[in-house]
PDB file of C-alpha atoms in Angstrom:
ATOM      1  CA  MET A   1     106.312  13.808  81.155  1.00 87.00           C
ATOM      2  CA  SER A   2     104.046  16.230  79.195  1.00 97.00           C
ATOM      3  CA  THR A   3     100.336  16.441  78.315  1.00 98.00           C
ATOM      4  CA  ALA A   4      98.620  16.877  74.957  1.00 98.00           C
ATOM      5  CA  PHE A   5      94.968  16.947  73.951  1.00 97.00           C
ATOM      6  CA  HIS A   6      92.595  17.814  71.113  1.00 96.00           C
ATOM      7  CA  ILE A   7      89.539  20.066  71.372  1.00 94.00           C
ATOM      8  CA  TYR A   8      87.000  19.794  68.542  1.00 92.00           C
ATOM      9  CA  GLN A   9      83.866  21.452  69.846  1.00 86.00           C
ATOM     10  CA  LYS A  10      81.521  24.303  68.943  1.00 81.00           C
ATOM     11  CA  GLY A  11      83.492  25.267  65.851  1.00 83.00           C
ATOM     12  CA  MET A  12      86.918  25.194  67.521  1.00 92.00           C
ATOM     13  CA  ASN A  13      89.668  22.840  66.376  1.00 96.00           C
ATOM     14  CA  LEU A  14      92.633  23.092  68.749  1.00 97.00           C
ATOM     15  CA  VAL A  15      95.563  20.883  69.683  1.00 98.00           C
ATOM     16  CA  CYS A  16      97.096  21.780  73.047  1.00 98.00           C
ATOM     17  CA  LYS A  17     100.428  20.738  74.543  1.00 98.00           C
ATOM     18  CA  ASN A  18     102.444  21.200  77.736  1.00 98.00           C
ATOM     19  CA  GLN A  19     106.072  20.132  77.366  1.00 98.00           C
ATOM     20  CA  ASP A  20     107.410  19.030  80.765  1.00 97.00           C
ATOM     21  CA  VAL A  21     111.157  18.530  81.039  1.00 94.00           C
ATOM     22  CA  GLN A  22     113.975  19.856  83.201  1.00 90.00           C
ATOM     23  CA  TYR A  23     115.646  21.616  80.288  1.00 93.00           C
ATOM     24  CA  ASP A  24     114.496  24.991  78.993  1.00 93.00           C
ATOM     25  CA  GLY A  25     116.001  25.171  75.517  1.00 95.00           C
ATOM     26  CA  VAL A  26     113.270  25.335  72.860  1.00 97.00           C
ATOM     27  CA  TYR A  27     113.454  26.374  69.215  1.00 98.00           C
ATOM     28  CA  MET A  28     111.177  26.721  66.212  1.00 98.00           C
ATOM     29  CA  PHE A  29     112.129  25.798  62.670  1.00 98.00           C
ATOM     30  CA  THR A  30     110.445  26.073  59.306  1.00 98.00           C
ATOM     31  CA  ASN A  31     110.816  23.108  56.976  1.00 98.00           C
ATOM     32  CA  GLN A  32     110.623  23.483  53.211  1.00 98.00           C
ATOM     33  CA  ARG A  33     108.641  21.383  50.784  1.00 97.00           C
ATOM     34  CA  GLY A  34     110.363  19.567  47.910  1.00 98.00           C
ATOM     35  CA  LYS A  35     113.380  18.349  49.906  1.00 98.00           C
ATOM     36  CA  GLN A  36     114.782  14.851  49.386  1.00 98.00           C
ATOM     37  CA  LYS A  37     115.540  13.339  52.794  1.00 98.00           C
ATOM     38  CA  THR A  38     117.073  10.145  54.129  1.00 97.00           C
ATOM     39  CA  ALA A  39     116.597   9.183  57.754  1.00 97.00           C
ATOM     40  CA  MET A  40     119.521   9.573  60.133  1.00 94.00           C
ATOM     41  CA  ILE A  41     119.786   5.938  61.168  1.00 94.00           C
ATOM     42  CA  MET A  42     122.541   3.322  61.164  1.00 92.00           C
ATOM     43  CA  PRO A  43     122.710  -0.310  59.930  1.00 93.00           C
ATOM     44  CA  PRO A  44     121.289  -2.886  60.263  1.00 94.00           C
ATOM     45  CA  ASP A  45     118.196  -0.705  59.885  1.00 95.00           C
ATOM     46  CA  LYS A  46     117.392   0.398  56.343  1.00 96.00           C
ATOM     47  CA  PRO A  47     116.935   4.187  56.427  1.00 97.00           C
ATOM     48  CA  ASN A  48     113.645   5.589  55.216  1.00 97.00           C
ATOM     49  CA  SER A  49     113.838   8.053  52.306  1.00 98.00           C
ATOM     50  CA  TRP A  50     111.175  10.520  51.183  1.00 98.00           C
ATOM     51  CA  VAL A  51     110.483  13.866  49.541  1.00 98.00           C
ATOM     52  CA  SER A  52     108.775  16.530  51.646  1.00 98.00           C
ATOM     53  CA  LEU A  53     105.461  17.391  50.004  1.00 98.00           C
ATOM     54  CA  TYR A  54     104.446  20.008  52.554  1.00 98.00           C
ATOM     55  CA  GLY A  55     106.133  22.769  54.476  1.00 98.00           C
ATOM     56  CA  SER A  56     105.832  22.877  58.253  1.00 98.00           C
ATOM     57  CA  ILE A  57     106.708  24.668  61.455  1.00 98.00           C
ATOM     58  CA  THR A  58     108.178  22.437  64.130  1.00 98.00           C
ATOM     59  CA  ILE A  59     109.167  22.885  67.761  1.00 98.00           C
ATOM     60  CA  SER A  60     112.298  21.157  68.963  1.00 98.00           C
ATOM     61  CA  GLN A  61     114.507  21.021  72.020  1.00 97.00           C
ATOM     62  CA  ILE A  62     117.131  18.978  70.184  1.00 95.00           C
ATOM     63  CA  GLY A  63     117.575  20.595  66.769  1.00 97.00           C
ATOM     64  CA  LYS A  64     116.168  20.766  63.266  1.00 98.00           C
ATOM     65  CA  GLU A  65     114.618  17.532  61.927  1.00 97.00           C
ATOM     66  CA  SER A  66     114.134  16.129  65.454  1.00 97.00           C
ATOM     67  CA  PRO A  67     110.856  17.817  66.411  1.00 98.00           C
ATOM     68  CA  ASN A  68     108.918  17.505  69.633  1.00 98.00           C
ATOM     69  CA  GLY A  69     105.861  18.381  67.559  1.00 98.00           C
ATOM     70  CA  GLY A  70     104.598  20.598  64.792  1.00 98.00           C
ATOM     71  CA  ILE A  71     102.022  21.590  62.182  1.00 98.00           C
ATOM     72  CA  ASN A  72     102.256  21.481  58.403  1.00 98.00           C
ATOM     73  CA  GLU A  73     100.722  23.793  55.829  1.00 98.00           C
ATOM     74  CA  MET A  74      97.791  21.392  55.291  1.00 98.00           C
ATOM     75  CA  GLY A  75      96.825  21.606  58.965  1.00 98.00           C
ATOM     76  CA  LEU A  76      98.104  18.230  60.159  1.00 98.00           C
ATOM     77  CA  VAL A  77      99.448  18.357  63.727  1.00 98.00           C
ATOM     78  CA  VAL A  78     101.601  15.655  65.317  1.00 98.00           C
ATOM     79  CA  GLU A  79     102.500  15.836  69.014  1.00 98.00           C
ATOM     80  CA  GLN A  80     103.900  13.371  71.551  1.00 98.00           C
ATOM     81  CA  THR A  81     104.434  12.627  75.219  1.00 98.00           C
ATOM     82  CA  THR A  82     106.550  10.068  77.045  1.00 97.00           C
ATOM     83  CA  LEU A  83     105.163   6.560  77.511  1.00 98.00           C
ATOM     84  CA  TRP A  84     107.573   4.252  79.316  1.00 96.00           C
ATOM     85  CA  GLN A  85     105.571   1.150  78.367  1.00 97.00           C
ATOM     86  CA  THR A  86     106.404   1.767  74.706  1.00 98.00           C
ATOM     87  CA  GLU A  87     107.988  -1.088  72.775  1.00 97.00           C
ATOM     88  CA  TYR A  88     108.667  -0.241  69.138  1.00 97.00           C
ATOM     89  CA  PRO A  89     108.504  -2.935  66.425  1.00 96.00           C
ATOM     90  CA  ALA A  90     111.425  -5.332  66.031  1.00 95.00           C
ATOM     91  CA  LEU A  91     113.767  -5.146  63.052  1.00 95.00           C
ATOM     92  CA  ASP A  92     111.987  -6.182  59.847  1.00 95.00           C
ATOM     93  CA  GLU A  93     112.034  -5.351  56.139  1.00 95.00           C
ATOM     94  CA  ARG A  94     110.413  -1.931  56.523  1.00 97.00           C
ATOM     95  CA  PRO A  95     112.537   1.241  56.251  1.00 97.00           C
ATOM     96  CA  ALA A  96     113.183   2.894  59.598  1.00 97.00           C
ATOM     97  CA  LEU A  97     113.658   6.273  61.245  1.00 97.00           C
ATOM     98  CA  GLY A  98     113.936   7.663  64.748  1.00 97.00           C
ATOM     99  CA  GLU A  99     111.017   8.368  67.061  1.00 97.00           C
ATOM    100  CA  LEU A 100     111.254  12.150  66.621  1.00 97.00           C
ATOM    101  CA  GLN A 101     111.950  12.079  62.896  1.00 97.00           C
ATOM    102  CA  TRP A 102     108.772   9.957  62.649  1.00 98.00           C
ATOM    103  CA  ILE A 103     106.962  13.224  63.429  1.00 98.00           C
ATOM    104  CA  GLN A 104     108.867  15.133  60.745  1.00 98.00           C
ATOM    105  CA  TYR A 105     108.203  12.397  58.171  1.00 98.00           C
ATOM    106  CA  LEU A 106     104.436  12.532  58.748  1.00 98.00           C
ATOM    107  CA  LEU A 107     104.389  16.338  58.596  1.00 98.00           C
ATOM    108  CA  ASP A 108     106.468  16.248  55.412  1.00 98.00           C
ATOM    109  CA  THR A 109     104.335  13.720  53.553  1.00 98.00           C
ATOM    110  CA  CYS A 110     100.759  13.685  54.898  1.00 98.00           C
ATOM    111  CA  SER A 111      97.829  16.105  54.807  1.00 98.00           C
ATOM    112  CA  THR A 112      95.326  14.221  56.991  1.00 98.00           C
ATOM    113  CA  VAL A 113      95.227  11.840  59.927  1.00 98.00           C
ATOM    114  CA  GLN A 114      94.215   8.979  57.634  1.00 98.00           C
ATOM    115  CA  GLU A 115      97.175   9.606  55.338  1.00 98.00           C
ATOM    116  CA  ALA A 116      99.466   9.726  58.368  1.00 98.00           C
ATOM    117  CA  LEU A 117      98.184   6.385  59.677  1.00 98.00           C
ATOM    118  CA  ASN A 118      98.659   4.824  56.238  1.00 98.00           C
ATOM    119  CA  ALA A 119     102.209   6.187  56.032  1.00 98.00           C
ATOM    120  CA  ALA A 120     103.062   5.062  59.569  1.00 98.00           C
ATOM    121  CA  SER A 121     102.033   1.500  58.770  1.00 96.00           C
ATOM    122  CA  ILE A 122     104.715   1.042  56.111  1.00 96.00           C
ATOM    123  CA  ILE A 123     107.696   2.402  58.050  1.00 97.00           C
ATOM    124  CA  ARG A 124     109.173   1.514  61.423  1.00 97.00           C
ATOM    125  CA  ILE A 125     110.679   3.370  64.354  1.00 97.00           C
ATOM    126  CA  GLY A 126     114.158   2.045  65.055  1.00 95.00           C
ATOM    127  CA  GLN A 127     117.192   2.810  67.226  1.00 91.00           C
ATOM    128  CA  SER A 128     115.097   4.973  69.533  1.00 89.00           C
ATOM    129  CA  THR A 129     116.312   6.843  72.578  1.00 88.00           C
ATOM    130  CA  SER A 130     112.858   7.957  73.817  1.00 93.00           C
ATOM    131  CA  LYS A 131     109.683   5.990  74.453  1.00 97.00           C
ATOM    132  CA  LEU A 132     106.751   7.992  73.098  1.00 98.00           C
ATOM    133  CA  HIS A 133     103.117   7.882  72.124  1.00 98.00           C
ATOM    134  CA  TYR A 134     101.563  10.331  69.706  1.00 98.00           C
ATOM    135  CA  LEU A 135      98.498  12.527  69.154  1.00 98.00           C
ATOM    136  CA  LEU A 136      97.529  13.342  65.554  1.00 98.00           C
ATOM    137  CA  ALA A 137      94.828  15.798  64.419  1.00 97.00           C
ATOM    138  CA  ASP A 138      93.853  17.525  61.174  1.00 97.00           C
ATOM    139  CA  ARG A 139      91.716  20.381  59.864  1.00 96.00           C
ATOM    140  CA  ARG A 140      88.768  18.059  59.282  1.00 95.00           C
ATOM    141  CA  GLY A 141      88.565  17.416  63.013  1.00 95.00           C
ATOM    142  CA  GLU A 142      89.872  13.875  62.677  1.00 96.00           C
ATOM    143  CA  ARG A 143      92.235  12.690  65.384  1.00 96.00           C
ATOM    144  CA  ALA A 144      94.075   9.560  66.472  1.00 97.00           C
ATOM    145  CA  ILE A 145      96.295   8.401  69.292  1.00 98.00           C
ATOM    146  CA  VAL A 146      99.138   6.112  68.229  1.00 98.00           C
ATOM    147  CA  GLU A 147     101.001   3.866  70.671  1.00 98.00           C
ATOM    148  CA  PHE A 148     103.553   1.121  70.242  1.00 98.00           C
ATOM    149  CA  LEU A 149     102.936  -1.678  72.718  1.00 97.00           C
ATOM    150  CA  ASN A 150     104.462  -5.160  72.657  1.00 96.00           C
ATOM    151  CA  GLY A 151     106.087  -4.322  69.341  1.00 96.00           C
ATOM    152  CA  GLU A 152     102.813  -3.449  67.598  1.00 97.00           C
ATOM    153  CA  MET A 153     101.394  -0.122  66.440  1.00 97.00           C
ATOM    154  CA  ILE A 154      98.099   0.471  68.250  1.00 97.00           C
ATOM    155  CA  VAL A 155      95.724   3.132  66.907  1.00 97.00           C
ATOM    156  CA  HIS A 156      92.994   4.654  69.077  1.00 96.00           C
ATOM    157  CA  ARG A 157      90.557   6.491  66.863  1.00 93.00           C
ATOM    158  CA  GLU A 158      86.879   5.636  67.198  1.00 80.00           C
ATOM    159  CA  ASN A 159      87.432   4.856  70.882  1.00 71.00           C
ATOM    160  CA  ALA A 160      89.258   8.136  71.565  1.00 75.00           C
ATOM    161  CA  THR A 161      86.489   9.401  73.858  1.00 80.00           C
ATOM    162  CA  PHE A 162      88.901  11.802  75.489  1.00 90.00           C
ATOM    163  CA  PRO A 163      91.645  12.654  72.965  1.00 95.00           C
ATOM    164  CA  ILE A 164      94.287  13.156  75.655  1.00 96.00           C
ATOM    165  CA  ILE A 165      97.753  11.736  76.188  1.00 98.00           C
ATOM    166  CA  SER A 166      99.751  12.113  79.374  1.00 98.00           C
ATOM    167  CA  ASN A 167     102.140   9.319  80.418  1.00 97.00           C
ATOM    168  CA  THR A 168      99.738   6.408  80.881  1.00 97.00           C
ATOM    169  CA  PRO A 169      98.751   3.903  78.167  1.00 97.00           C
ATOM    170  CA  TYR A 170      95.568   5.308  76.643  1.00 97.00           C
ATOM    171  CA  THR A 171      93.296   2.320  77.258  1.00 95.00           C
ATOM    172  CA  GLU A 172      94.399   2.178  80.886  1.00 95.00           C
ATOM    173  CA  ALA A 173      93.893   5.916  81.417  1.00 95.00           C
ATOM    174  CA  LEU A 174      90.466   5.845  79.793  1.00 93.00           C
ATOM    175  CA  GLN A 175      89.383   2.910  81.938  1.00 91.00           C
ATOM    176  CA  GLU A 176      90.434   4.726  85.109  1.00 91.00           C
ATOM    177  CA  ILE A 177      88.302   7.721  84.112  1.00 89.00           C
ATOM    178  CA  LYS A 178      85.306   5.615  83.066  1.00 85.00           C
ATOM    179  CA  ILE A 179      85.134   3.769  86.392  1.00 83.00           C
ATOM    180  CA  GLY A 180      85.144   7.095  88.211  1.00 78.00           C
ATOM    181  CA  GLN A 181      88.575   6.764  89.797  1.00 72.00           C
ATOM    182  CA  ARG A 182      89.764  10.129  91.122  1.00 78.00           C
ATOM    183  CA  GLU A 183      92.690   9.257  93.395  1.00 81.00           C
ATOM    184  CA  TRP A 184      95.643   7.027  92.672  1.00 82.00           C
ATOM    185  CA  THR A 185      97.297   6.860  96.080  1.00 78.00           C
ATOM    186  CA  HIS A 186      98.343   3.244  95.508  1.00 81.00           C
ATOM    187  CA  TRP A 187     100.400   4.266  92.462  1.00 86.00           C
ATOM    188  CA  GLY A 188     103.889   5.740  92.361  1.00 90.00           C
ATOM    189  CA  GLU A 189     104.355   9.513  92.080  1.00 92.00           C
ATOM    190  CA  TYR A 190     105.063   9.418  88.331  1.00 92.00           C
ATOM    191  CA  GLU A 191     102.014   7.291  87.477  1.00 93.00           C
ATOM    192  CA  ARG A 192      99.784   9.227  89.883  1.00 94.00           C
ATOM    193  CA  ASN A 193     100.789  12.599  88.435  1.00 95.00           C
ATOM    194  CA  SER A 194     100.136  11.330  84.908  1.00 96.00           C
ATOM    195  CA  MET A 195      96.592  10.272  85.808  1.00 94.00           C
ATOM    196  CA  GLU A 196      95.929  13.495  87.719  1.00 95.00           C
ATOM    197  CA  ARG A 197      96.784  15.510  84.597  1.00 96.00           C
ATOM    198  CA  PHE A 198      94.716  13.207  82.379  1.00 96.00           C
ATOM    199  CA  HIS A 199      91.789  13.601  84.775  1.00 94.00           C
ATOM    200  CA  VAL A 200      91.907  17.396  85.052  1.00 94.00           C
ATOM    201  CA  VAL A 201      92.025  17.749  81.262  1.00 95.00           C
ATOM    202  CA  SER A 202      89.231  15.204  80.778  1.00 93.00           C
ATOM    203  CA  GLN A 203      87.050  17.230  83.141  1.00 90.00           C
ATOM    204  CA  ALA A 204      87.727  20.399  81.148  1.00 89.00           C
ATOM    205  CA  VAL A 205      87.066  18.906  77.706  1.00 84.00           C
ATOM    206  CA  ARG A 206      83.675  17.590  78.800  1.00 79.00           C
ATOM    207  CA  PHE A 207      82.761  21.225  78.050  1.00 64.00           C
ATOM    208  CA  GLU A 208      78.963  21.355  77.744  1.00 55.00           C
ATOM    209  CA  SER A 209      78.123  25.013  78.370  1.00 55.00           C
ATOM    210  CA  ASP A 210      77.204  27.544  75.716  1.00 62.00           C
ATOM    211  CA  LYS A 211      80.628  29.146  75.946  1.00 69.00           C
ATOM    212  CA  VAL A 212      82.955  28.465  73.018  1.00 74.00           C
ATOM    213  CA  PRO A 213      86.205  26.707  74.100  1.00 84.00           C
ATOM    214  CA  ASN A 214      88.528  29.344  72.673  1.00 91.00           C
ATOM    215  CA  ILE A 215      92.277  29.998  72.936  1.00 95.00           C
ATOM    216  CA  ASP A 216      91.932  31.390  76.451  1.00 94.00           C
ATOM    217  CA  PHE A 217      90.043  28.265  77.506  1.00 93.00           C
ATOM    218  CA  ALA A 218      92.756  26.100  75.949  1.00 95.00           C
ATOM    219  CA  PHE A 219      95.538  27.883  77.842  1.00 96.00           C
ATOM    220  CA  ALA A 220      93.543  27.765  81.074  1.00 95.00           C
ATOM    221  CA  THR A 221      93.201  24.008  80.663  1.00 95.00           C
ATOM    222  CA  LEU A 222      96.916  23.705  79.979  1.00 97.00           C
ATOM    223  CA  ALA A 223      97.599  25.763  83.102  1.00 96.00           C
ATOM    224  CA  SER A 224      95.517  23.334  85.157  1.00 96.00           C
ATOM    225  CA  ALA A 225      97.779  20.511  83.966  1.00 97.00           C
ATOM    226  CA  ARG A 226     101.083  22.351  84.418  1.00 96.00           C
ATOM    227  CA  ARG A 227     103.975  20.935  86.393  1.00 96.00           C
ATOM    228  CA  GLU A 228     106.914  22.741  87.957  1.00 95.00           C
ATOM    229  CA  ASP A 229     109.012  21.633  84.995  1.00 95.00           C
ATOM    230  CA  THR A 230     106.604  22.738  82.247  1.00 97.00           C
ATOM    231  CA  VAL A 231     108.948  24.537  79.877  1.00 97.00           C
ATOM    232  CA  TYR A 232     106.410  25.641  77.253  1.00 97.00           C
ATOM    233  CA  SER A 233     102.719  25.487  76.393  1.00 98.00           C
ATOM    234  CA  LEU A 234     101.316  25.463  72.856  1.00 98.00           C
ATOM    235  CA  VAL A 235      97.915  25.802  71.256  1.00 98.00           C
ATOM    236  CA  TYR A 236      97.612  24.955  67.569  1.00 98.00           C
ATOM    237  CA  HIS A 237      94.556  26.645  66.011  1.00 98.00           C
ATOM    238  CA  LEU A 238      93.933  24.415  63.005  1.00 98.00           C
ATOM    239  CA  ASP A 239      91.196  26.534  61.415  1.00 96.00           C
ATOM    240  CA  LEU A 240      93.254  29.734  61.482  1.00 97.00           C
ATOM    241  CA  MET A 241      96.545  27.892  60.876  1.00 98.00           C
ATOM    242  CA  GLU A 242      98.149  29.577  63.864  1.00 97.00           C
ATOM    243  CA  LEU A 243     100.410  28.428  66.660  1.00 98.00           C
ATOM    244  CA  HIS A 244     100.126  30.180  70.044  1.00 98.00           C
ATOM    245  CA  ALA A 245     102.871  29.748  72.628  1.00 98.00           C
ATOM    246  CA  VAL A 246     104.095  30.754  76.067  1.00 97.00           C
ATOM    247  CA  THR A 247     107.280  29.594  77.767  1.00 96.00           C
ATOM    248  CA  ALA A 248     108.567  29.248  81.302  1.00 92.00           C
ATOM    249  CA  HIS A 249     110.738  32.338  80.868  1.00 90.00           C
ATOM    250  CA  ASN A 250     108.279  34.382  78.849  1.00 88.00           C
ATOM    251  CA  GLN A 251     104.570  34.253  79.728  1.00 89.00           C
ATOM    252  CA  GLU A 252     103.809  36.772  76.979  1.00 92.00           C
ATOM    253  CA  ARG A 253     101.616  34.858  74.529  1.00 96.00           C
ATOM    254  CA  VAL A 254     102.990  34.867  70.985  1.00 97.00           C
ATOM    255  CA  THR A 255     101.146  33.959  67.798  1.00 98.00           C
ATOM    256  CA  ILE A 256     102.898  32.399  64.810  1.00 98.00           C
ATOM    257  CA  GLN A 257     100.910  32.348  61.568  1.00 98.00           C
ATOM    258  CA  LEU A 258     101.851  29.855  58.861  1.00 98.00           C
ATOM    259  CA  LYS A 259     100.786  32.276  56.126  1.00 98.00           C
ATOM    260  CA  ASP A 260     103.712  34.532  57.065  1.00 98.00           C
ATOM    261  CA  PHE A 261     106.273  31.954  55.926  1.00 98.00           C
ATOM    262  CA  ASP A 262     107.455  30.848  52.501  1.00 98.00           C
ATOM    263  CA  PHE A 263     107.806  27.056  52.387  1.00 98.00           C
ATOM    264  CA  ALA A 264     109.043  26.896  48.788  1.00 98.00           C
ATOM    265  CA  LYS A 265     111.995  24.599  48.222  1.00 97.00           C
ATOM    266  CA  ASP A 266     114.394  27.386  47.351  1.00 96.00           C
ATOM    267  CA  ALA A 267     113.245  29.783  50.061  1.00 98.00           C
ATOM    268  CA  PRO A 268     115.578  29.884  53.075  1.00 97.00           C
ATOM    269  CA  ALA A 269     114.349  28.014  56.155  1.00 98.00           C
ATOM    270  CA  GLN A 270     113.738  30.137  59.255  1.00 98.00           C
ATOM    271  CA  ALA A 271     114.540  29.587  62.940  1.00 98.00           C
ATOM    272  CA  VAL A 272     113.986  31.264  66.292  1.00 98.00           C
ATOM    273  CA  ASN A 273     114.691  30.723  69.985  1.00 97.00           C
ATOM    274  CA  LEU A 274     111.149  30.427  71.373  1.00 97.00           C
ATOM    275  CA  GLN A 275     112.233  31.573  74.841  1.00 95.00           C
ATOM    276  CA  LYS A 276     113.225  34.925  73.320  1.00 95.00           C
ATOM    277  CA  LEU A 277     110.246  35.390  71.009  1.00 95.00           C
ATOM    278  CA  HIS A 278     107.971  38.332  71.865  1.00 94.00           C
ATOM    279  CA  ALA A 279     104.415  39.135  70.815  1.00 94.00           C
ATOM    280  CA  GLU A 280     105.112  42.165  68.643  1.00 94.00           C
ATOM    281  CA  HIS A 281     106.447  41.731  65.096  1.00 96.00           C
ATOM    282  CA  VAL A 282     106.778  37.970  65.499  1.00 97.00           C
ATOM    283  CA  ARG A 283     107.762  37.168  61.920  1.00 97.00           C
ATOM    284  CA  GLU A 284     110.598  39.709  61.956  1.00 97.00           C
ATOM    285  CA  GLN A 285     112.206  37.956  64.934  1.00 97.00           C
ATOM    286  CA  PHE A 286     112.807  34.763  62.954  1.00 98.00           C
ATOM    287  CA  GLU A 287     116.209  34.534  61.322  1.00 98.00           C
ATOM    288  CA  ILE A 288     117.480  32.594  58.339  1.00 98.00           C
ATOM    289  CA  TYR A 289     118.346  29.082  59.482  1.00 98.00           C
ATOM    290  CA  THR A 290     122.053  28.237  59.575  1.00 98.00           C
ATOM    291  CA  THR A 291     124.115  25.250  60.592  1.00 98.00           C
ATOM    292  CA  ALA A 292     125.577  27.418  63.349  1.00 98.00           C
ATOM    293  CA  PHE A 293     122.089  28.056  64.782  1.00 98.00           C
ATOM    294  CA  ASN A 294     121.386  24.327  64.748  1.00 98.00           C
ATOM    295  CA  HIS A 295     124.770  23.566  66.302  1.00 98.00           C
ATOM    296  CA  THR A 296     124.011  25.946  69.183  1.00 97.00           C
ATOM    297  CA  ALA A 297     120.634  24.290  69.816  1.00 97.00           C
ATOM    298  CA  ILE A 298     122.045  20.763  69.708  1.00 97.00           C
ATOM    299  CA  THR A 299     125.056  21.614  71.850  1.00 96.00           C
ATOM    300  CA  SER A 300     122.823  23.248  74.458  1.00 95.00           C
ATOM    301  CA  PHE A 301     120.811  20.034  74.738  1.00 94.00           C
ATOM    302  CA  PHE A 302     123.591  17.445  74.734  1.00 94.00           C
ATOM    303  CA  ARG A 303     125.892  19.485  76.973  1.00 94.00           C
ATOM    304  CA  ASP A 304     123.222  20.363  79.536  1.00 93.00           C
ATOM    305  CA  PRO A 305     124.660  19.264  82.926  1.00 91.00           C
ATOM    306  CA  LEU A 306     121.382  17.925  84.334  1.00 89.00           C
ATOM    307  CA  LEU A 307     120.436  15.952  81.217  1.00 89.00           C
ATOM    308  CA  THR A 308     123.954  14.556  80.971  1.00 89.00           C
ATOM    309  CA  SER A 309     123.880  13.392  84.593  1.00 88.00           C
ATOM    310  CA  VAL A 310     120.458  11.754  84.153  1.00 83.00           C
ATOM    311  CA  PHE A 311     120.966  10.041  80.805  1.00 82.00           C
ATOM    312  CA  LYS A 312     124.703   9.340  81.151  1.00 84.00           C
ATOM    313  CA  TRP A 313     125.247   9.944  77.463  1.00 84.00           C
ATOM    314  CA  GLU A 314     128.643  10.531  75.928  1.00 86.00           C
ATOM    315  CA  ILE A 315     128.175  12.579  72.765  1.00 91.00           C
ATOM    316  CA  SER A 316     131.394  13.621  71.055  1.00 94.00           C
ATOM    317  CA  ASP A 317     131.922  17.041  69.495  1.00 95.00           C
ATOM    318  CA  GLU A 318     132.185  15.263  66.138  1.00 95.00           C
ATOM    319  CA  MET A 319     128.769  13.664  66.598  1.00 94.00           C
ATOM    320  CA  ILE A 320     127.208  17.006  67.560  1.00 96.00           C
ATOM    321  CA  GLN A 321     128.701  18.521  64.408  1.00 97.00           C
ATOM    322  CA  TYR A 322     127.270  15.629  62.376  1.00 95.00           C
ATOM    323  CA  PHE A 323     123.801  16.202  63.831  1.00 95.00           C
ATOM    324  CA  ALA A 324     124.082  19.949  63.166  1.00 97.00           C
ATOM    325  CA  GLN A 325     125.050  19.442  59.521  1.00 97.00           C
ATOM    326  CA  TYR A 326     122.486  16.707  58.819  1.00 96.00           C
ATOM    327  CA  PRO A 327     119.819  19.071  57.372  1.00 97.00           C
ATOM    328  CA  ASP A 328     122.450  20.371  54.937  1.00 96.00           C
ATOM    329  CA  THR A 329     122.431  16.970  53.199  1.00 95.00           C
ATOM    330  CA  PHE A 330     118.907  17.453  51.811  1.00 95.00           C
ATOM    331  CA  LEU A 331     118.625  18.074  48.069  1.00 88.00           C
TER     332      LEU A 331
END
């Protein structure tokens, strides 16, 4: 499910996200600049290759290099939510990568929304396991919503009246709000809940009082869109280059500052279990990233009983080890 939105009002530039899923593992990773990467994708797709120009902090429930979202050191944020209507482009001559590594690629190589849209146009998402649409924002206040419908990349930018994504195609959600629809009793529970969250956030971001929509306002809006399965809530403060977070198991708000991390190529990457991160001495709680840390995160996800029963996947121990060691292949 999930909800994400952008606030750019009265001097505040915030990207906000609720991650809704019935799995509570969540980790943060730093990603170094200057790394040569090749996408983890199989033939017949041609894997995309690139060099990371920018360091970043990413949030993942699956492991390093498969982020749910993140922010790079230039202030570009990429987030996503589920969109079941998604249809990614068919196989063509463009290099490909997965739907989560698409996020990492943009954070690695782009400093603005415009650069990200240019980069996205020359690569392709292939061999996906999740159907997603994306919210992009940068320090200039630019934002875009990117969807893949009928095999085409659709960009909502000038028409992004309410820069919000839940689990409804953006044009459809915006039309429902514009015509004044407030109840969706004729829809199924999933579709109705998506529009209810879109609506409650749209009401909040109409913000027209003299009060500045600060971090507290952002978290209050996220709280209004929470579900029972909301596992974490994030607020990216693009001006201060900070990431604020609370989790289902720890409502103590923590603040992660990008300036506290060294993104140089030869500096060791860092990692932390977000569910265990506390507000005091945040930087000291990060540990040097290891393959073993990544293996634990990936195993927790792919061996979760509920996820396994829902998705019916059969992931071998060898494949989990391959996923865990994948970041070690970067030069």
